[in-house]
Amino acid sequence: MLLQVRQLTKSFDDKTILRGVDLDLAEGQLKVIMGPSGCGKSTLLRCLNRLIEPSSGQVIFRGKDVLQPGTDVRALRQQIGFVFQQFALYRHLSALHNVTLALRKLRGMSVREAHAKAMHELGRMNMAEHADQYPAQLSGGQKQRVAIARALAMDPAVLFFDEPTSALDPLMSREVVSVIKQLQLDNVTMLCVTHDPFLAKSIADRVMFLDEGVVRAEGTVAEIFGAHADPRIRDFFAHEHSAA
Ligand SMILES: Nc1ncnc2c1ncn2[C@@H]1O[C@H](COP(=O)(O)OP(=O)(O)OP(=O)(O)O)[C@@H](O)[C@H]1O
Ligand SMILES: [Mg+2]
């Protein structure tokens, strides 16, 4: 198992957000996390790479509890690629340069090496022909694909996505869904938070439903999206579909 989360809790001051989350992610697996707004999905992802310090529990990544003192947090974060809703590209840098930057700075690659690696990853995202364009010249879907190429370029053990399609119109989100599907075929391990039923249905092996800081259900897409026995889960999907 690549990642095992055990009884993870997080409180901000006196407000408890995560109340004992368990999660397993195997190599090559893609798991989707869904749940109502404010239930703690982003907090959970950020706890796993310690952008937020959890209050208690275990996060066992490649066999080691990374919440233990002495953990190299920088090294941990390099192994976890993170793709956000807002693409967070540098506006003054071309697509190519956005991808090479971390390779040069964090991995100490030469210009030539970083260029070759970046072009490879942009190619995987069908973005090679746009390598010299600046973010302002790219569509939202193209920007998101550059952000994914940038994350992949670091050769992470796992990719986290936090609502990768929610800033995109349906057509652009389809482009992003299709590249995520491609990564799935390439056996990239992924954990994806989303509200987007199309994304979840297109990609997920397993869906975890988080509610009020606990895992309320976990199952296949059909099990979670179907007529679920839990009324809160049924309500969530009824509402999501009517809002879409
Ligand atoms: N740094 C913080 N300090 C205090 N409270 C926080 C902090 N970060 C998040 N919270 C609270 O934690 C709760 C969960 O937030 P989180 O962003 O994890 O939810 P979410 O499930 O990702 O929601 P959404 O679907 O809207 O993105 C919210 O009530 C939020 O206000
Ligand atoms: Mg969130």
Coordinates of C-alpha atoms and ligand atoms in Angstrom, one line a residue:
M1 CA 0.0 0.0 0.0
L2 CA 1.4 3.4 -1.0
L3 CA -0.6 5.4 1.5
Q4 CA -2.4 4.4 4.7
V5 CA -4.2 7.0 6.7
R6 CA -5.3 5.9 10.2
Q7 CA -7.7 7.8 12.5
L8 CA -6.6 11.2 11.2
T9 CA -8.0 14.1 13.1
K10 CA -7.7 17.9 12.6
S11 CA -9.0 20.7 14.7
F12 CA -8.7 24.4 14.1
D13 CA -8.9 26.1 17.5
D14 CA -12.0 24.5 19.0
K15 CA -13.5 23.5 15.6
T16 CA -13.0 19.8 14.8
I17 CA -12.8 19.3 11.0
L18 CA -11.5 15.7 10.6
R19 CA -12.7 13.2 13.1
G20 CA -10.8 10.0 12.5
V21 CA -10.3 9.4 8.8
D22 CA -9.1 6.1 7.5
L23 CA -7.9 5.8 3.9
D24 CA -5.9 3.4 1.8
L25 CA -4.4 4.1 -1.5
A26 CA -2.6 1.3 -3.5
E27 CA 0.1 1.9 -6.1
G28 CA -1.6 2.6 -9.5
Q29 CA -5.0 3.2 -7.9
L30 CA -7.1 6.3 -8.5
K31 CA -9.5 7.1 -5.7
V32 CA -12.0 9.9 -5.7
I33 CA -13.1 11.8 -2.6
M34 CA -16.5 13.5 -2.7
G35 CA -18.6 15.2 0.0
P36 CA -20.5 18.4 0.9
S37 CA -18.7 21.7 0.8
G38 CA -16.9 22.3 4.1
C39 CA -16.7 18.6 5.1
G40 CA -12.9 18.7 5.1
K41 CA -11.8 17.4 1.7
S42 CA -9.1 20.0 1.1
T43 CA -8.0 19.9 4.7
L44 CA -7.5 16.1 4.4
L45 CA -5.3 16.4 1.2
R46 CA -3.3 19.2 2.9
C47 CA -2.8 17.2 6.0
L48 CA -1.4 14.3 4.0
N49 CA 1.6 16.3 2.7
R50 CA 1.7 18.4 5.9
L51 CA 0.8 21.7 4.3
I52 CA -1.5 21.6 7.4
E53 CA -0.4 19.8 10.6
P54 CA -2.9 17.1 11.6
S55 CA -3.9 17.0 15.3
S56 CA -3.6 13.2 15.6
G57 CA -3.5 9.9 13.8
Q58 CA -1.1 8.3 11.3
V59 CA -0.2 9.0 7.7
I60 CA 1.9 6.0 6.6
F61 CA 3.5 6.8 3.2
R62 CA 5.7 4.1 1.7
G63 CA 5.8 2.3 5.1
K64 CA 6.8 5.3 7.2
D65 CA 4.6 7.4 9.4
V66 CA 5.3 10.9 8.1
L67 CA 3.8 12.6 11.1
Q68 CA 6.6 11.4 13.3
P69 CA 9.3 13.9 14.3
G70 CA 12.3 13.9 12.1
T71 CA 10.4 13.5 8.8
D72 CA 11.9 15.4 5.9
V73 CA 8.8 17.3 5.0
R74 CA 10.4 18.8 1.9
A75 CA 11.3 15.4 0.5
L76 CA 7.7 14.2 1.3
R77 CA 6.2 17.1 -0.6
Q78 CA 8.4 16.4 -3.6
Q79 CA 6.9 12.9 -3.7
I80 CA 3.4 14.2 -3.8
G81 CA 2.4 16.2 -6.8
F82 CA -0.4 18.7 -6.1
V83 CA -2.8 20.1 -8.7
F84 CA -5.3 22.7 -7.5
Q85 CA -8.5 24.2 -8.9
Q86 CA -6.7 27.4 -9.8
F87 CA -3.7 26.4 -11.9
A88 CA -1.2 28.7 -10.1
L89 CA 1.1 29.1 -13.1
Y90 CA 3.6 31.9 -13.2
R91 CA 2.1 34.5 -15.6
H92 CA 5.5 35.8 -16.7
L93 CA 6.8 32.4 -17.7
S94 CA 6.0 30.3 -20.8
A95 CA 4.3 26.9 -20.3
L96 CA 7.7 25.2 -20.9
H97 CA 9.4 27.5 -18.4
N98 CA 6.7 26.9 -15.8
V99 CA 7.5 23.2 -16.0
T100 CA 11.3 23.5 -16.1
L101 CA 11.5 25.9 -13.1
A102 CA 11.2 23.3 -10.3
L103 CA 13.3 20.8 -12.3
R104 CA 16.2 23.3 -12.3
K105 CA 15.7 24.6 -8.8
L106 CA 14.6 21.5 -6.8
R107 CA 16.2 18.7 -8.8
G108 CA 19.2 20.6 -10.0
M109 CA 18.8 19.6 -13.6
S110 CA 20.8 21.2 -16.4
V111 CA 18.9 23.4 -18.9
R112 CA 19.1 20.7 -21.5
E113 CA 17.9 17.9 -19.2
A114 CA 15.1 20.0 -17.7
H115 CA 14.0 21.0 -21.2
A116 CA 13.8 17.4 -22.4
K117 CA 11.9 16.3 -19.3
A118 CA 9.5 19.2 -19.5
M119 CA 8.8 18.6 -23.2
H120 CA 8.2 14.9 -22.5
E121 CA 5.6 15.7 -19.8
L122 CA 3.9 18.5 -21.9
G123 CA 3.7 15.9 -24.7
R124 CA 1.9 13.5 -22.4
M125 CA -0.6 16.3 -21.7
N126 CA -1.0 17.0 -25.5
M127 CA 0.6 20.4 -24.8
A128 CA 3.9 20.2 -26.6
E129 CA 2.8 22.6 -29.4
H130 CA 1.9 25.2 -26.8
A131 CA 5.2 25.0 -24.9
D132 CA 6.2 28.5 -25.8
Q133 CA 2.9 30.2 -25.0
Y134 CA 2.3 32.2 -21.8
P135 CA -0.6 31.4 -19.5
A136 CA -2.7 34.4 -20.8
Q137 CA -2.6 32.8 -24.2
L138 CA -3.9 29.4 -23.0
S139 CA -7.5 28.3 -22.3
G140 CA -8.4 27.1 -18.8
G141 CA -8.1 23.5 -19.8
Q142 CA -4.7 24.0 -21.4
K143 CA -3.5 25.8 -18.2
Q144 CA -4.6 23.0 -16.1
R145 CA -2.8 20.5 -18.4
V146 CA 0.4 22.6 -18.0
A147 CA -0.1 22.4 -14.2
I148 CA -0.5 18.6 -14.4
A149 CA 2.7 18.4 -16.6
R150 CA 4.5 20.5 -14.0
A151 CA 3.5 18.2 -11.2
L152 CA 4.3 15.0 -13.2
A153 CA 7.7 16.4 -14.1
M154 CA 8.9 15.8 -10.5
D155 CA 8.2 12.1 -10.9
P156 CA 5.9 12.1 -7.8
A157 CA 4.8 8.8 -6.2
V158 CA 1.3 10.1 -6.2
L159 CA -0.7 13.0 -7.6
F160 CA -3.3 14.8 -5.6
F161 CA -6.0 16.8 -7.3
D162 CA -8.2 19.3 -5.5
E163 CA -11.2 20.1 -7.7
P164 CA -9.2 20.0 -11.0
T165 CA -12.2 20.8 -13.2
S166 CA -14.3 23.1 -11.1
A167 CA -12.9 26.3 -12.6
L168 CA -13.5 25.0 -16.2
D169 CA -16.4 24.9 -18.5
P170 CA -17.7 21.5 -19.6
L171 CA -15.7 21.3 -22.8
M172 CA -12.4 22.2 -21.1
S173 CA -13.1 19.9 -18.2
R174 CA -13.4 17.0 -20.7
E175 CA -9.9 17.7 -21.9
V176 CA -8.7 17.4 -18.3
V177 CA -10.7 14.3 -17.7
S178 CA -9.3 12.7 -20.7
V179 CA -5.7 13.4 -19.7
I180 CA -6.4 12.0 -16.2
K181 CA -7.8 8.9 -17.8
Q182 CA -4.6 8.6 -19.8
L183 CA -2.5 8.8 -16.6
Q184 CA -4.7 6.1 -15.1
L185 CA -3.8 3.8 -18.0
D186 CA -0.1 4.7 -17.3
N187 CA -0.6 3.5 -13.7
V188 CA -0.1 6.8 -12.1
T189 CA -1.4 6.7 -8.5
M190 CA -3.9 9.5 -7.9
L191 CA -6.2 10.9 -5.2
C192 CA -8.8 13.3 -6.5
V193 CA -11.2 15.5 -4.7
T194 CA -14.1 16.6 -6.9
H195 CA -17.7 17.8 -7.0
D196 CA -17.9 16.9 -10.7
P197 CA -20.0 13.8 -11.2
F198 CA -18.8 13.5 -14.8
L199 CA -15.1 13.5 -13.6
A200 CA -15.9 10.9 -10.9
K201 CA -17.8 8.6 -13.2
S202 CA -15.2 8.8 -15.9
I203 CA -12.2 8.0 -13.8
A204 CA -12.8 6.5 -10.4
D205 CA -12.1 3.0 -9.3
R206 CA -13.4 3.8 -5.9
V207 CA -15.2 6.7 -4.4
M208 CA -14.9 7.7 -0.8
F209 CA -17.7 9.9 0.6
L210 CA -16.5 12.2 3.4
D211 CA -19.1 13.9 5.6
E212 CA -18.7 16.0 8.7
G213 CA -15.1 14.8 9.0
V214 CA -15.6 11.1 8.7
V215 CA -15.7 8.6 5.9
R216 CA -19.4 8.0 5.6
A217 CA -19.1 5.4 2.8
E218 CA -16.7 4.0 0.3
G219 CA -17.4 1.9 -2.8
T220 CA -17.5 1.7 -6.5
V221 CA -19.0 4.5 -8.5
A222 CA -22.2 2.5 -9.1
E223 CA -22.5 1.8 -5.3
I224 CA -22.0 5.4 -4.3
F225 CA -24.0 7.1 -7.1
G226 CA -26.8 4.6 -7.2
A227 CA -29.7 4.6 -4.8
H228 CA -27.5 4.6 -1.7
A229 CA -29.0 3.4 1.6
D230 CA -27.6 6.4 3.4
P231 CA -30.1 9.4 2.9
R232 CA -27.3 12.0 3.3
I233 CA -25.5 10.5 0.3
R234 CA -28.7 10.3 -1.7
D235 CA -29.4 13.9 -0.9
F236 CA -25.9 15.0 -1.9
F237 CA -26.2 13.5 -5.4
A238 CA -29.7 14.7 -5.9
H239 CA -28.6 18.2 -5.1
E240 CA -25.4 18.0 -7.1
H241 CA -27.3 16.9 -10.2
S242 CA -30.0 19.6 -9.9
A243 CA -27.3 22.3 -9.5
A244 CA -25.3 21.1 -12.5
Ligands
LIG1 N1 -6.8 27.3 8.3 C1 -8.0 27.2 8.7 N2 -8.4 27.7 9.9 C2 -9.6 27.5 10.4 N3 -10.6 26.8 9.8 C3 -10.3 26.3 8.6 C4 -9.0 26.4 8.0 N4 -9.0 25.7 6.8 C5 -10.2 25.2 6.7 N5 -11.0 25.5 7.8 C6 -12.4 25.1 8.0 O1 -12.5 23.7 7.8 C7 -13.7 23.3 7.2 C8 -13.4 22.3 6.1 O2 -12.8 23.1 5.0 P1 -12.2 22.4 3.7 O3 -11.7 23.5 2.9 O4 -11.4 21.3 4.0 O5 -13.6 21.9 3.1 P2 -13.9 21.2 1.7 O6 -14.6 19.9 1.9 O7 -12.7 21.2 0.9 O8 -15.0 22.2 1.0 P3 -15.2 22.6 -0.5 O9 -15.9 21.5 -1.1 O10 -16.1 23.9 -0.4 O11 -13.9 22.9 -1.1 C9 -14.4 24.5 6.8 O12 -15.4 24.8 7.8 C10 -13.3 25.6 6.9 O13 -13.9 26.8 7.3
MG2 MG -12.0 22.2 -0.9

